[in-house]
Short mmCIF file of N, CA and C in Angstrom, two decimals:
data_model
loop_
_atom_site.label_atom_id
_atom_site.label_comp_id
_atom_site.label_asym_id
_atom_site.label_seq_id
_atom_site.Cartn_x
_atom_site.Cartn_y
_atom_site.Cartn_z
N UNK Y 280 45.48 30.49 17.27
CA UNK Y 280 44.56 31.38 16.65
C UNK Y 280 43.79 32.18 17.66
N UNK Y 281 43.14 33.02 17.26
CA UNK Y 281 42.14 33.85 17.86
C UNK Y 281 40.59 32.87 18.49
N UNK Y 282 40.57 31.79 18.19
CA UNK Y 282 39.19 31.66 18.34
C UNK Y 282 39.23 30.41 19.00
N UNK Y 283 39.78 29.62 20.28
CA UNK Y 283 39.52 28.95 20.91
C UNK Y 283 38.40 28.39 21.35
N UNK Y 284 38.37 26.73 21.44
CA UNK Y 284 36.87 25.92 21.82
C UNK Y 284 36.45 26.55 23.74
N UNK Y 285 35.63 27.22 23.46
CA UNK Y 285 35.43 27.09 24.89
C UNK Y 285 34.06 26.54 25.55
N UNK Y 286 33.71 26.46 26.66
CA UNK Y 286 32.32 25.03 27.34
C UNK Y 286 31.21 26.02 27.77
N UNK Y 287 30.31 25.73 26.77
CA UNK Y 287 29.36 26.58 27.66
C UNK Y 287 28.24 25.94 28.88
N UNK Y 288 28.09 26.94 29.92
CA UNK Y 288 27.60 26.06 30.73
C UNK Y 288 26.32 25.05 30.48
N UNK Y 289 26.02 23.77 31.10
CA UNK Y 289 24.83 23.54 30.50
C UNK Y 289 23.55 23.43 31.78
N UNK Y 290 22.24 22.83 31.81
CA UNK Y 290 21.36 22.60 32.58
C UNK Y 290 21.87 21.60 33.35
N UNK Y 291 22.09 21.64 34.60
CA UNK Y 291 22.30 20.30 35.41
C UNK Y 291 23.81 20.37 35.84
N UNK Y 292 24.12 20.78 35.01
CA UNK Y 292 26.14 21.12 35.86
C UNK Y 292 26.04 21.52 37.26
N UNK Y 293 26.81 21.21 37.68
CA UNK Y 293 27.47 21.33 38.99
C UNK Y 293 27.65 22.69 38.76
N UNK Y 294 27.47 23.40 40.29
CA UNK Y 294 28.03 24.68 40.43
C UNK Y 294 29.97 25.26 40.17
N UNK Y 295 30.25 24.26 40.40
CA UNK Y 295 31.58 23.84 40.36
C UNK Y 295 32.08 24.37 38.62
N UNK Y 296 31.53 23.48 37.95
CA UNK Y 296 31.74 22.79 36.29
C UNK Y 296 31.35 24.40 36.03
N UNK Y 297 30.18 24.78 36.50
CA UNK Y 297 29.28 26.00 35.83
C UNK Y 297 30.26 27.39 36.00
N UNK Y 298 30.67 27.14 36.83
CA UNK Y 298 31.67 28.72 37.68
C UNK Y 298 33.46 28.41 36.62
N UNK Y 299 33.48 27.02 36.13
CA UNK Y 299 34.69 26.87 35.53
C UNK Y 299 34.65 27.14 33.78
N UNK Y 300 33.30 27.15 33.44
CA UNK Y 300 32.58 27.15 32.09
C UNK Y 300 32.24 28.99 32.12
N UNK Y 301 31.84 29.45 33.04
CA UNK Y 301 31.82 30.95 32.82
C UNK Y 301 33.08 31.43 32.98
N UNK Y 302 34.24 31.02 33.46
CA UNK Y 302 35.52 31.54 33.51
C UNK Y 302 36.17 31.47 31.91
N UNK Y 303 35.89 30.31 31.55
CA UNK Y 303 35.97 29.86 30.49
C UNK Y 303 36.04 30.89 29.14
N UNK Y 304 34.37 31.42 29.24
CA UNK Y 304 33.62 32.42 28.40
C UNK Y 304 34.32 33.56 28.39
N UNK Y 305 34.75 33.49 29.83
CA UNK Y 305 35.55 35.28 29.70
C UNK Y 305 36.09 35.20 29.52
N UNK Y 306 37.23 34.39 29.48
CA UNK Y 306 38.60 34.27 28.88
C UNK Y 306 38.34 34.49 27.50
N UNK Y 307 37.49 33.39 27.02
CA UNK Y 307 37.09 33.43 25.08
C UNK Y 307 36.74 35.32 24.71
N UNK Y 308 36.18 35.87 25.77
CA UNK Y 308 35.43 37.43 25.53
C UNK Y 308 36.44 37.88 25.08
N UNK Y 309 38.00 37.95 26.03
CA UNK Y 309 38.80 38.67 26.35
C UNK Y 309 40.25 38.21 25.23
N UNK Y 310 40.12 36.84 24.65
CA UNK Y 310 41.31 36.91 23.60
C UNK Y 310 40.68 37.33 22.13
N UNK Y 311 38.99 37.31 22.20
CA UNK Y 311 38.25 38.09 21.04
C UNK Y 311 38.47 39.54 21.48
N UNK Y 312 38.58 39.99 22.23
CA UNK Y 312 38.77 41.37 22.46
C UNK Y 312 40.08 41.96 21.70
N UNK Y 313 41.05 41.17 22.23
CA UNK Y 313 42.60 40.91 21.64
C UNK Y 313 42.59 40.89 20.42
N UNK Y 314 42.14 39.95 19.59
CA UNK Y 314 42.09 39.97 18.01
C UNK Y 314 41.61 40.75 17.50
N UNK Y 315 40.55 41.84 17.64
CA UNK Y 315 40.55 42.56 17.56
C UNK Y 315 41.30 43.65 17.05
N UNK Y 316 42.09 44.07 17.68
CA UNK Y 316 43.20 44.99 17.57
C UNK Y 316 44.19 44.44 17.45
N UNK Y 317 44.66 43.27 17.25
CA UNK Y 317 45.81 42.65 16.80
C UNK Y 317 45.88 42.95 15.33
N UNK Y 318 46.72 43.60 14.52
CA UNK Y 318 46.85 43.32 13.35
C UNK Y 318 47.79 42.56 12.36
N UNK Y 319 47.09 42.12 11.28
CA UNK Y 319 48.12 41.28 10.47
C UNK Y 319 49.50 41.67 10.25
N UNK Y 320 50.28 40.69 10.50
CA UNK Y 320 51.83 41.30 10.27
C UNK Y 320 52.38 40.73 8.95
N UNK Y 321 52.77 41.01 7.75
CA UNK Y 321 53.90 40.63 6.94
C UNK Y 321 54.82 39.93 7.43
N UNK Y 322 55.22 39.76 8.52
CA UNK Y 322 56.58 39.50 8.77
C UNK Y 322 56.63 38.89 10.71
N UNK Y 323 57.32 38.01 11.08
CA UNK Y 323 57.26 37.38 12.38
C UNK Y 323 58.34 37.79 13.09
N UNK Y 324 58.05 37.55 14.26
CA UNK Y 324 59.41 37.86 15.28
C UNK Y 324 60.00 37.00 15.78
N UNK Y 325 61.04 36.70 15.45
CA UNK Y 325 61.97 35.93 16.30
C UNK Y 325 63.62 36.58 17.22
N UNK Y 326 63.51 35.80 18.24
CA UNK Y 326 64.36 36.60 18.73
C UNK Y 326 64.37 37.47 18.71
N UNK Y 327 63.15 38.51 19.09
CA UNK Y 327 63.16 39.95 18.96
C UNK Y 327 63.71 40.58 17.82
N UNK Y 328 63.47 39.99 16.70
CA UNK Y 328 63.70 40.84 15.43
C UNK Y 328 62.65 40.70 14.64
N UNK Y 329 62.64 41.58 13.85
CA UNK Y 329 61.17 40.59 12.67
C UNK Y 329 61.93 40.18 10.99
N UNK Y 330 61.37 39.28 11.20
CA UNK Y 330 61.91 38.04 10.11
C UNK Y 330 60.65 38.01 8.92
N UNK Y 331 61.02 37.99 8.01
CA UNK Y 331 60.41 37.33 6.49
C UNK Y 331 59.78 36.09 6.76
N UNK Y 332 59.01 35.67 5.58
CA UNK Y 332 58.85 34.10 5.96
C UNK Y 332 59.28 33.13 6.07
N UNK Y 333 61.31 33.38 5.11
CA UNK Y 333 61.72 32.41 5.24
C UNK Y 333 62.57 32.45 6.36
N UNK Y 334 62.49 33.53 6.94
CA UNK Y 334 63.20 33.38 8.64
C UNK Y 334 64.40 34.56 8.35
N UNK Y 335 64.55 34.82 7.31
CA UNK Y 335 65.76 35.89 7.33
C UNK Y 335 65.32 37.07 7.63
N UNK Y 336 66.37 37.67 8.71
CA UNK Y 336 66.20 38.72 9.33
C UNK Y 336 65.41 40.08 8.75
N UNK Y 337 65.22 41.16 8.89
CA UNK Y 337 64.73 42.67 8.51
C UNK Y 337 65.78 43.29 8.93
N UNK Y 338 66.00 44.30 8.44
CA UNK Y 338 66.60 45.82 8.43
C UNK Y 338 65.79 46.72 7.91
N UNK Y 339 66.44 47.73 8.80
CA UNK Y 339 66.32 49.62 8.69
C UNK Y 339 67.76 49.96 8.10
N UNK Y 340 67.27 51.45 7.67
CA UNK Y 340 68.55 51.99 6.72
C UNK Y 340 68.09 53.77 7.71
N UNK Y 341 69.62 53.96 8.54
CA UNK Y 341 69.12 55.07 9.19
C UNK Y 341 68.78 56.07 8.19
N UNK Y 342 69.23 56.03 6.93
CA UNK Y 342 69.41 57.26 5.51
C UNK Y 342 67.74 57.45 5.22
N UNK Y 343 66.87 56.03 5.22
CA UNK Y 343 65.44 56.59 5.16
C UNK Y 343 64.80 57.66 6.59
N UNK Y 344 65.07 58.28 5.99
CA UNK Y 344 64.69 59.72 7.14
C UNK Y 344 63.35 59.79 7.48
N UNK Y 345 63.49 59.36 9.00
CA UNK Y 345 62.53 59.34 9.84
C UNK Y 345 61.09 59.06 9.87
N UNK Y 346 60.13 57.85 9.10
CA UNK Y 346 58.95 57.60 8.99
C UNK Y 346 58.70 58.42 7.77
N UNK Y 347 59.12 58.89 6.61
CA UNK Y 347 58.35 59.61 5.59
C UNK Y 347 58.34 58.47 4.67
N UNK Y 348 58.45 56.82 5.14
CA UNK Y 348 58.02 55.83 4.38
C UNK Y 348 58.61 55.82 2.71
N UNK Y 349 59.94 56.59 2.83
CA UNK Y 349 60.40 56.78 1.01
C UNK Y 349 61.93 55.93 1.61
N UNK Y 350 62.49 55.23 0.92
CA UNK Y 350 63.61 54.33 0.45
C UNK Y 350 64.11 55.10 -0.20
N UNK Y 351 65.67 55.50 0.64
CA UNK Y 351 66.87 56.04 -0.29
C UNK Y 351 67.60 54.95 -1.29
N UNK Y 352 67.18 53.54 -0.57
CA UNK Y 352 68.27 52.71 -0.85
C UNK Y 352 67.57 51.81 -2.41
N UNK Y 353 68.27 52.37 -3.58
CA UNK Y 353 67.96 52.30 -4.83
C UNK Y 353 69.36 51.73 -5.70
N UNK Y 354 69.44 51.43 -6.48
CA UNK Y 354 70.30 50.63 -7.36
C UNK Y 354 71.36 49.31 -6.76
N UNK Y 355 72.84 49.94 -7.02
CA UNK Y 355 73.17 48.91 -6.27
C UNK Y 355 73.03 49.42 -5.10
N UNK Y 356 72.59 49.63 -3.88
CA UNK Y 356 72.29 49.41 -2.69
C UNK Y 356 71.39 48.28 -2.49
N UNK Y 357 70.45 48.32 -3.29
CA UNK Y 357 69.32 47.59 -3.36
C UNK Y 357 69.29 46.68 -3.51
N UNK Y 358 70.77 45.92 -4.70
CA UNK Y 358 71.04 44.78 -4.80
C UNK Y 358 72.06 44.12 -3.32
N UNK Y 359 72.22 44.45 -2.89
CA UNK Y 359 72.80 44.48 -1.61
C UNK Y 359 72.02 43.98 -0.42
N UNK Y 360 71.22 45.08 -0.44
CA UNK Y 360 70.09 45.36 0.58
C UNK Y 360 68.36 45.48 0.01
N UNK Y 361 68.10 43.33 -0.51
CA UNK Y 361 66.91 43.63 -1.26
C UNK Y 361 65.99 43.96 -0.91
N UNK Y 362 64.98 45.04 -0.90
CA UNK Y 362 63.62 45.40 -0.38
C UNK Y 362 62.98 44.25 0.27
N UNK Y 363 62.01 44.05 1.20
CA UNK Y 363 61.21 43.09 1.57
C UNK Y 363 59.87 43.67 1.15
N UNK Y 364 59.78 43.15 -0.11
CA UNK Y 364 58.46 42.91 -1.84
C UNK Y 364 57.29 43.05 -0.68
N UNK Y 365 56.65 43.85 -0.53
CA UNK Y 365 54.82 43.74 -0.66
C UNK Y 365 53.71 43.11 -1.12
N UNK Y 366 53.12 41.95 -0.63
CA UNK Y 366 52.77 41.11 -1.45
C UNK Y 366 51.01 41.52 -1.10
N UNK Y 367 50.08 41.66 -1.85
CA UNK Y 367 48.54 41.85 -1.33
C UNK Y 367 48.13 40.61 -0.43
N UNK Y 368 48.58 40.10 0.14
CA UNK Y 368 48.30 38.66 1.10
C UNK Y 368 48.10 39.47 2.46
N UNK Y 369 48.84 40.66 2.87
CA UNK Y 369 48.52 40.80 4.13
C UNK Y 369 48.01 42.45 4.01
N UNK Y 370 46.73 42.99 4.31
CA UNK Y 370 46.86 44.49 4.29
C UNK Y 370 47.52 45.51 5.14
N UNK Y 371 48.04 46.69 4.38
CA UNK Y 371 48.73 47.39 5.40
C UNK Y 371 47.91 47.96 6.52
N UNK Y 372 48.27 48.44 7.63
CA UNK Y 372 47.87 48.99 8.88
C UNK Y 372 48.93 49.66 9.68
N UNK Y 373 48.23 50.36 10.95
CA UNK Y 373 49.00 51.38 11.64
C UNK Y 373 49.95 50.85 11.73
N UNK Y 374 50.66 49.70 11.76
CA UNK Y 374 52.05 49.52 12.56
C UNK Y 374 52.58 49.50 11.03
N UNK Y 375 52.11 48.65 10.08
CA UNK Y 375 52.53 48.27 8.66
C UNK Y 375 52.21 49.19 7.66
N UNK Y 376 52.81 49.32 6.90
CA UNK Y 376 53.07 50.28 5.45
C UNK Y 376 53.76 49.86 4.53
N UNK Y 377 52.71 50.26 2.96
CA UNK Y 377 53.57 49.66 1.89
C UNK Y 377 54.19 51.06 1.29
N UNK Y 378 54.67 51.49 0.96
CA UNK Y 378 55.82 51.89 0.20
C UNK Y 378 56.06 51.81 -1.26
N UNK Y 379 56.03 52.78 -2.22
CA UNK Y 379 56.47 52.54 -3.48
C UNK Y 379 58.03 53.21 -3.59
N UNK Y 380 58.44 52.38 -3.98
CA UNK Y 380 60.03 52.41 -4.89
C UNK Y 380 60.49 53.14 -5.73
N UNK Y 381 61.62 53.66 -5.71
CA UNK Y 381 61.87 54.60 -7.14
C UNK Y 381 61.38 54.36 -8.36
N UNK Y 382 61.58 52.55 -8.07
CA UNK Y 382 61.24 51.95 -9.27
C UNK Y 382 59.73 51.53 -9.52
N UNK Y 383 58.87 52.13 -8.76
CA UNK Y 383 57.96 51.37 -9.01
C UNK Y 383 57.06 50.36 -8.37
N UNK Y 384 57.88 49.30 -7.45
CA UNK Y 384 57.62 48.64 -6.70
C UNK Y 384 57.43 48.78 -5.44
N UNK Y 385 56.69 47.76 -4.72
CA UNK Y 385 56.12 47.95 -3.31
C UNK Y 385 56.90 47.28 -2.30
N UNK Y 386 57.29 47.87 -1.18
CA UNK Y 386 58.29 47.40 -0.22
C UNK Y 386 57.26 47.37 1.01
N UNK Y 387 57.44 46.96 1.81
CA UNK Y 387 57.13 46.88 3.34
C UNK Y 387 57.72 47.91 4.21
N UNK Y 388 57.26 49.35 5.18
CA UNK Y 388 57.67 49.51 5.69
C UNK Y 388 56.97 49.11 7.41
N UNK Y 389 57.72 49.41 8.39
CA UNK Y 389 56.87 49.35 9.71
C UNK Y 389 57.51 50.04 10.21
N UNK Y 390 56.44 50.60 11.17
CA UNK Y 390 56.68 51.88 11.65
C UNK Y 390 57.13 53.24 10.85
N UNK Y 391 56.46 53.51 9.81
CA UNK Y 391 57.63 54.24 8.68
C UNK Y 391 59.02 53.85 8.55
N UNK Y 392 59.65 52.97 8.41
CA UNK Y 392 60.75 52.55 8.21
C UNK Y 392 60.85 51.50 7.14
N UNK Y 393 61.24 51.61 5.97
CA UNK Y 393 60.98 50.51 5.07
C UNK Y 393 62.44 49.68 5.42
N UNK Y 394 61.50 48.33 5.13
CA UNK Y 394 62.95 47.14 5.35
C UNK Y 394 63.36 46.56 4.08
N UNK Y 395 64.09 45.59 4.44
CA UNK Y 395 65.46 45.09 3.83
C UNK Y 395 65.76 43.52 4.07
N UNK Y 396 66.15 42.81 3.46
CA UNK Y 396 67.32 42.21 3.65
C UNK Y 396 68.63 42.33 3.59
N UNK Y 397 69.48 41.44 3.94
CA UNK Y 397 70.79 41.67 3.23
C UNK Y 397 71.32 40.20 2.72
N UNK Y 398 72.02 40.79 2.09
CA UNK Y 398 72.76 39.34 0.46
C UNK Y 398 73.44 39.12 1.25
N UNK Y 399 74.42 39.39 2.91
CA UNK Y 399 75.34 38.32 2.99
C UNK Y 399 74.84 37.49 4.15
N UNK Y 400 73.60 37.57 4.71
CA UNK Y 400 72.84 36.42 5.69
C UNK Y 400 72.51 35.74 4.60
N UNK Y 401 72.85 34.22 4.80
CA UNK Y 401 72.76 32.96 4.00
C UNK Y 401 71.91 32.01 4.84
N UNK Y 402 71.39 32.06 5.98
CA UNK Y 402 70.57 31.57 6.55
C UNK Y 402 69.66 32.16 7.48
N UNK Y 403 68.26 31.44 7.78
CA UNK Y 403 67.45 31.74 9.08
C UNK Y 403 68.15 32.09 10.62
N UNK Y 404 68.15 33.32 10.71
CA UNK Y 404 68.65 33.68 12.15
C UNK Y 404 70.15 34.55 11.91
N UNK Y 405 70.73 34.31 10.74
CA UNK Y 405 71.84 35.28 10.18
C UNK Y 405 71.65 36.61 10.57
N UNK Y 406 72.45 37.54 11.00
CA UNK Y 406 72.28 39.21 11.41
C UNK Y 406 73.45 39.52 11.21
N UNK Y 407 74.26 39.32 9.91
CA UNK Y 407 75.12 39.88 10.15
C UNK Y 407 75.05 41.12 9.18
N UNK Y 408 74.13 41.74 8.75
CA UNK Y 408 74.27 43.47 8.45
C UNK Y 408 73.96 44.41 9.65
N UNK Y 409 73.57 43.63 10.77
CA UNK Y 409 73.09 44.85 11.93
C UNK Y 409 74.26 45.47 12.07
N UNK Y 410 74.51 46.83 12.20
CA UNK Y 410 75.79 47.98 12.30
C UNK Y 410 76.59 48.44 10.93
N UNK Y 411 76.06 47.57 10.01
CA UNK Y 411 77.02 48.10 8.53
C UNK Y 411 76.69 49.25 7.85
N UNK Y 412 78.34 49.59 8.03
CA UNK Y 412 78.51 50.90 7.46
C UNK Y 412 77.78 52.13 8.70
N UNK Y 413 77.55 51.59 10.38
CA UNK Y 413 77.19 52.31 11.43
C UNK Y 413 75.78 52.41 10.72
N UNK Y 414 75.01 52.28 9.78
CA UNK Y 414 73.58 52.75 9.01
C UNK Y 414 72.30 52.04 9.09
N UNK Y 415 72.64 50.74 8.89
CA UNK Y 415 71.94 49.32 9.10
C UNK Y 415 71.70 48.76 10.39
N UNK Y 416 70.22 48.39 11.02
CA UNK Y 416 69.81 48.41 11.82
C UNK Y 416 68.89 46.87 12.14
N UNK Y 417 69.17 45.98 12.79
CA UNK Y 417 68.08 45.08 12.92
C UNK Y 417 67.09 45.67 13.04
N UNK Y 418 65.65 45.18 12.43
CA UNK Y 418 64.44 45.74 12.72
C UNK Y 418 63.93 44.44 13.96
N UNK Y 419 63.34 45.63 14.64
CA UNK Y 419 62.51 45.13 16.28
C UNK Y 419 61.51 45.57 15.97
N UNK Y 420 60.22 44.65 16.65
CA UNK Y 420 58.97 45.49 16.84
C UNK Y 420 59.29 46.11 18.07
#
């Protein structure tokens, strides 16, 4: 987490203890600094991809044209390639964007790019839509 125990110096410490307790502090200054501007993500990275919660991969669809945050990929595509659902648990921000659907519904994009799964990864760490159809793209932060 963001908010580590850190020692503050006390009366009577050693110069030693005292110089290791203010190092301490700045460190605590400096990963509050960090959280800060860290923002909530929908979605985790593994292996340099970003993954759902249950670990299955993300995709891009090169056809959503360039950050205008709109999803070409509607009917059966969609059943194919299911949206990754928007849930109000995490708010959107600069890196993150929600997205409404032809239909209605809210997708996840990042970076203007709305993602995806795909129906034929059957497990955590599966990638096998990256290159399909040359269109489909692992998503990286």
């Amino acid at each position: 987490g963001c908010f580590p125990a850190y020692a503050v110096p006390h009366e009577g410490d050693s110069m030693k203890n005292r110089a290791s307790s203010i190092a301490l502090a700045a460190a605590f200054a400096a990963l509050l600094a960090g959280c800060a501007t860290m923002a909530p993500s929908p979605a985790k990275t593994v292996d340099g991809a970003l993954v759902n919660d249950a670990g299955m991969t993300l995709y891009t669809f090169d056809r959503d044209v360039g950050g205008s945050g709109k999803s070409v990929c509607n009917g059966p595509c969609a059943v194919n390639w299911p949206p990754f659902r928007a849930t109000t648990d995490t708010p959107p921000n600069a890196a993150w964007q929600i997205v409404t659907r032809d239909d209605g519904s809210k997708q996840w994009a990042y970076q203007g790019k709305p993602l995806y799964t795909w129906l034929k990864d059957t497990k955590p760490g599966d990638r096998t839509g990256d290159g399909v159809n040359n269109a489909w793209r692992v998503a990286r932060p």
